XYZ file of C-alpha atoms in Angstrom:
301
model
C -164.932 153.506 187.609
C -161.213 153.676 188.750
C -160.445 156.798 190.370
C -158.167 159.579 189.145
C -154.045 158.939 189.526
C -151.116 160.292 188.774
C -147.937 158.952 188.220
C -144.546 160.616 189.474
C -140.874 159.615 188.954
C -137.445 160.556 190.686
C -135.173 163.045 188.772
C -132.302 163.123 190.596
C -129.591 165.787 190.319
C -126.746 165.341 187.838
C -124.089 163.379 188.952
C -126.138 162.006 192.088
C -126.409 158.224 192.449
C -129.550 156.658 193.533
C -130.041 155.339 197.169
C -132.645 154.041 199.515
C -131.849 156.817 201.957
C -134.048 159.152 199.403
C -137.103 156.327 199.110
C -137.140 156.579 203.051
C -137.146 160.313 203.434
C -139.879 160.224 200.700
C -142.291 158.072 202.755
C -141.489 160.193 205.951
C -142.654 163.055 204.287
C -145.737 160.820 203.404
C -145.738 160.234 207.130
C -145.309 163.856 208.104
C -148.261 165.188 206.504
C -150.999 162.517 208.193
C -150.326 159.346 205.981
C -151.025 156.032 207.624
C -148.777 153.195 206.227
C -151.515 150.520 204.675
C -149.555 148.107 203.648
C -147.298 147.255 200.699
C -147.846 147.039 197.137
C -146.269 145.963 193.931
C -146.868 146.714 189.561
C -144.864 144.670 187.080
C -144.368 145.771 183.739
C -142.705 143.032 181.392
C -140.431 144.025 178.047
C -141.694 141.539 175.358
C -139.880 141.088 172.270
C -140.285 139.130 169.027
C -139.600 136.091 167.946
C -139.910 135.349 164.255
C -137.462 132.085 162.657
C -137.425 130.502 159.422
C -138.383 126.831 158.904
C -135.162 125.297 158.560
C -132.279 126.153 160.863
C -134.369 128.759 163.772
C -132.109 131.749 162.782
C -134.073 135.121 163.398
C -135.433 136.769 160.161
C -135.814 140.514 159.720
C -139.422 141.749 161.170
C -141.753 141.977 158.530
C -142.882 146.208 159.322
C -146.496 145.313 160.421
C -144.859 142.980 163.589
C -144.711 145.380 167.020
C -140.794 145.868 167.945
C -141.948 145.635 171.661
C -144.535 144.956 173.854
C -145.071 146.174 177.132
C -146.763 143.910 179.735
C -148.113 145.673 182.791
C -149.616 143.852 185.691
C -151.714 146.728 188.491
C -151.732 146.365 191.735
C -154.678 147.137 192.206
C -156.550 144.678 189.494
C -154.587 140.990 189.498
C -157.149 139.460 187.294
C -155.728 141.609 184.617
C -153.421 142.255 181.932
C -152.624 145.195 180.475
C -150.824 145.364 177.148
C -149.057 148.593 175.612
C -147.683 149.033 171.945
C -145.760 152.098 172.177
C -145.371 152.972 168.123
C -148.843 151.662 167.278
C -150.064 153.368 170.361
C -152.246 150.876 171.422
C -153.182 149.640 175.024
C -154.995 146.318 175.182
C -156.902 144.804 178.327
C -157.129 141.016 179.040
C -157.305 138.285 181.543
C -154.358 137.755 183.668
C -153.800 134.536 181.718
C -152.732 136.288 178.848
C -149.105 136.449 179.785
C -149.047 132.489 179.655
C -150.673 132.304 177.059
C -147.856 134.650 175.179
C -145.238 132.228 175.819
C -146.953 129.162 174.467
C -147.815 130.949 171.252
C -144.296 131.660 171.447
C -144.196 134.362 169.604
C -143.192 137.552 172.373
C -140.048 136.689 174.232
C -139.911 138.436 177.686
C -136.694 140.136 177.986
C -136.734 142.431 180.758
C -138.658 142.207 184.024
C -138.824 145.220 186.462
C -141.006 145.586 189.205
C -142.497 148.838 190.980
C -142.741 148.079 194.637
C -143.009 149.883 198.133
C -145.548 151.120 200.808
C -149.158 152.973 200.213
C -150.664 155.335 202.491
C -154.096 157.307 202.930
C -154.420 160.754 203.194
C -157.683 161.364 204.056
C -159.258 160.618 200.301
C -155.706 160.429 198.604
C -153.873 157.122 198.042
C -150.314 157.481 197.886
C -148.007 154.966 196.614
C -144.180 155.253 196.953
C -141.810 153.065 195.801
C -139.059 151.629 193.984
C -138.606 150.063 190.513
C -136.035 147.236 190.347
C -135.272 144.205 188.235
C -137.119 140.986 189.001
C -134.827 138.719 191.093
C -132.405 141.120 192.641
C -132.233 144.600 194.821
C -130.317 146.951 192.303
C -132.540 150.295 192.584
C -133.092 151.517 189.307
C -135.566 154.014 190.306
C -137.965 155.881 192.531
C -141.881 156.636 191.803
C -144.666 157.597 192.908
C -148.294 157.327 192.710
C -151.292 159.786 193.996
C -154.832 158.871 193.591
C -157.694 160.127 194.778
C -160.135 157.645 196.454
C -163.961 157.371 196.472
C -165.210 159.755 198.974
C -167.605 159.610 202.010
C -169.714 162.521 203.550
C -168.987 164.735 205.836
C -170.242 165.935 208.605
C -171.690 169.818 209.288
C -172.516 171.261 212.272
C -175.115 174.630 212.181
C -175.024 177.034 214.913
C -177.461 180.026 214.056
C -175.385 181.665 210.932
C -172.469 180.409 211.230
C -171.342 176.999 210.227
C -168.386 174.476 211.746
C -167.402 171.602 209.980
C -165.843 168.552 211.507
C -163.688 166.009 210.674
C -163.269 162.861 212.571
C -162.220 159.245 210.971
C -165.543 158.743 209.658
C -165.257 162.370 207.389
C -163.275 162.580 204.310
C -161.000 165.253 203.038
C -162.650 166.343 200.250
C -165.929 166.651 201.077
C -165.324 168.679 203.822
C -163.404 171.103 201.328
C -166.162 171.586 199.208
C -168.340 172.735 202.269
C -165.910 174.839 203.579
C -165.774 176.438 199.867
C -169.480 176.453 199.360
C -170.089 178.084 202.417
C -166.940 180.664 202.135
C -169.164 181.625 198.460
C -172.264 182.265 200.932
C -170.502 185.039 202.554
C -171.526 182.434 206.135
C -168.691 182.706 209.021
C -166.777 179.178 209.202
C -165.510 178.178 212.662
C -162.715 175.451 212.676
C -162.444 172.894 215.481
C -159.947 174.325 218.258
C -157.811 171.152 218.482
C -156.884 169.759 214.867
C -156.382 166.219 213.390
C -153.441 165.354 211.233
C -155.473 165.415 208.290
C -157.143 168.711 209.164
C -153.792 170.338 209.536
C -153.184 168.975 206.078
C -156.644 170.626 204.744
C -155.539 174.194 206.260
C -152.746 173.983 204.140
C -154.760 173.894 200.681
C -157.230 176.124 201.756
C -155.353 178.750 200.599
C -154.188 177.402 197.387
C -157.713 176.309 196.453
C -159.656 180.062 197.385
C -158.396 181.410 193.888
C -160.224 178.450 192.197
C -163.968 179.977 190.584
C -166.981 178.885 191.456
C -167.182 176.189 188.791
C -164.591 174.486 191.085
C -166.248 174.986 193.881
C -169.413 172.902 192.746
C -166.875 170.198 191.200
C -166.180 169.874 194.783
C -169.653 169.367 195.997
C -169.962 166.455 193.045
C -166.773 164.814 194.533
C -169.131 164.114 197.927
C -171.051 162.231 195.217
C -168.797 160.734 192.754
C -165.537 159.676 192.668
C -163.213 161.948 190.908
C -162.511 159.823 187.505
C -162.517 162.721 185.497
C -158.782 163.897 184.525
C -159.662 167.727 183.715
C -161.903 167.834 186.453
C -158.883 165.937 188.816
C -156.136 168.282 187.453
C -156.868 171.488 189.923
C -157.092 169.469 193.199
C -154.217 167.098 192.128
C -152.022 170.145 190.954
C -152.353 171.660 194.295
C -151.753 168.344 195.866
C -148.407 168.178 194.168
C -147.299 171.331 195.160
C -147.673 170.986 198.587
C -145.876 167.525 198.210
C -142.976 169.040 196.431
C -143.287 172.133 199.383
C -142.939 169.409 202.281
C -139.950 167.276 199.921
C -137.782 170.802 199.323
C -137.620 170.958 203.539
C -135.459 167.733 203.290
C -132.839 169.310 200.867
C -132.812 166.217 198.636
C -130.541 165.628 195.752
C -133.299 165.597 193.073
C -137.224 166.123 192.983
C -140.596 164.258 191.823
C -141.525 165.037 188.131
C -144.934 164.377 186.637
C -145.132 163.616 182.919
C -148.750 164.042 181.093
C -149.425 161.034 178.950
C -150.899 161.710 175.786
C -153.859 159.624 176.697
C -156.176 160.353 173.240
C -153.426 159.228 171.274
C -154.029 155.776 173.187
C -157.743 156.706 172.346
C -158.976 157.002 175.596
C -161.430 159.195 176.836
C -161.479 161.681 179.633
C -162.734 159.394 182.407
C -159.740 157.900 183.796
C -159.574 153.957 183.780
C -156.672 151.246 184.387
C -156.082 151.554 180.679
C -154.867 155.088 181.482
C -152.974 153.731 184.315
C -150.931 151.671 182.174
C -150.182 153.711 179.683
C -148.687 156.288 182.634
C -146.620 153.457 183.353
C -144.731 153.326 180.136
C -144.447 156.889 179.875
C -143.331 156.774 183.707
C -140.838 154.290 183.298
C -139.423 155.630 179.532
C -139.074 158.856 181.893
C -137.289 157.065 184.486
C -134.656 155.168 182.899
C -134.134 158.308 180.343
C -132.993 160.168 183.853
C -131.067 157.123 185.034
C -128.899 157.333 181.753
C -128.784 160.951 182.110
């Protein structure tokens, strides 16, 4: 069960040319707010197009309507054994063996045309997985975008401490963000006293800061949390609250840097793809094209 994600492109102001300077100050605000660097990473999406000839001299006929004007090959990170496959206008999104690109150029009927590749450096957040990075063509350094990815992670529990009524809750590198959320909201709707450690970790600091943004969330919420210690969070309505909030306080620490342009995030119509609710690699994919149709509408812009 993959874990929730969202996918977030660079809009930069009009007239402003893209730069590496911006993909750096992104990844020190990653840094600035507890990420660890953990290594690199790297998606390719592939543009596919037809190829249909007649039987005597090769020239290219007109498609016949029922033949795809494109195909979108996306290849995760995160799952090299496979192959995702997107057709935008039939909106369909197709799953298959990482073979299945070879095997699309011996049946010789999908050209590849274009080749771009998402690439750049992941970090954790206590249970969030960030990914920032660049998208540029295959063979050469021209930057024709920046993105981003947010995930949340499977979580681990944490770690409470009772002293008579009141409650502290700790966080060291074995406890997880999350979880220790969902106590501190639990016991917050007991009315109990919550003491927080006197000397903070990075990623506590980072929890302090959301505390605030998540006390106006109902109770409902609240016991979503205490499922999380449980489950990863693969549900996308569930997800939304915690990764809304997430945004905003990534867009909060971005604004301090006074860049030329912010991070957009772009629901994909996932039921038109006909997937369900809990969030797979399928859904992943299909951010991608929506991600990247995003992208290079805002490089044109």
């Amino acid at each position: 069960m993959a874990p929730a994600k969202w996918l977030m492109h660079w809009h930069p102001n009009p007239g402003v040319t893209l730069n590496t300077q911006i993909l750096s100050e992104a990844c020190g605000c990653a840094e600035s707010l507890g990420g660890t660097k953990d290594g690199r990473w790297k998606t390719s999406i592939i543009f596919y197009r037809p190829m249909t000839r007649d039987g005597a001299g090769g020239a290219q006929q007109n498609l016949p309507p029922d033949v795809p004007r494109e195909l979108l090959g996306v290849a995760l990170h995160e799952r090299p054994g496979l192959y995702f496959s997107i057709l935008r206008n039939q909106r369909l999104v197709l799953q298959a063996d990482a073979a299945f690109s070879q095997v699309m150029e011996k049946l010789q009927s999908f050209k590849a045309r274009v080749n771009l590749n998402f690439e750049g450096f992941q970090y954790q957040l206590g249970d969030f997985c960030l990914r920032i990075g660049k998208c540029v063509p295959n063979n050469t350094e021209t930057l024709r975008g920046i993105m981003m990815e947010a995930l949340k992670s499977a979580p681990k529990p944490a770690k409470l401490t009772t002293k008579g009524d009141e409650h502290f809750c700790g966080m060291d590198n074995g406890d997880t963000f999350n979880t220790t959320v969902a106590i501190l909201l639990s016991k917050r709707s007991t009315g109990s006293q919550i003491l927080e450690p006197t000397e903070k970790s990075s990623i506590q600091c980072f929890m302090s800061k959301i505390i605030s943004a998540l006390a106006r969330l109902t109770r409902r919420f609240m016991l979503l949390w205490v499922q999380v210690e449980y489950y990863p969070l693969s549900s996308i309505e569930k997800s939304r609250a915690i990764m809304v909030d997430f945004f905003d306080i990534w867009q909060e620490t971005l604004a301090k840097k006074s860049l030329p342009g912010r991070f957009i995030h772009v629901e994909s119509n996932f039921a038109e793809y006909g997937l369900s609710d809990h969030y797979s690699f399928q859904h992943t994919a299909v951010q991608y094209a929506t991600c990247l149709q995003q992208l290079m509408a805002a490089v044109r812009a």
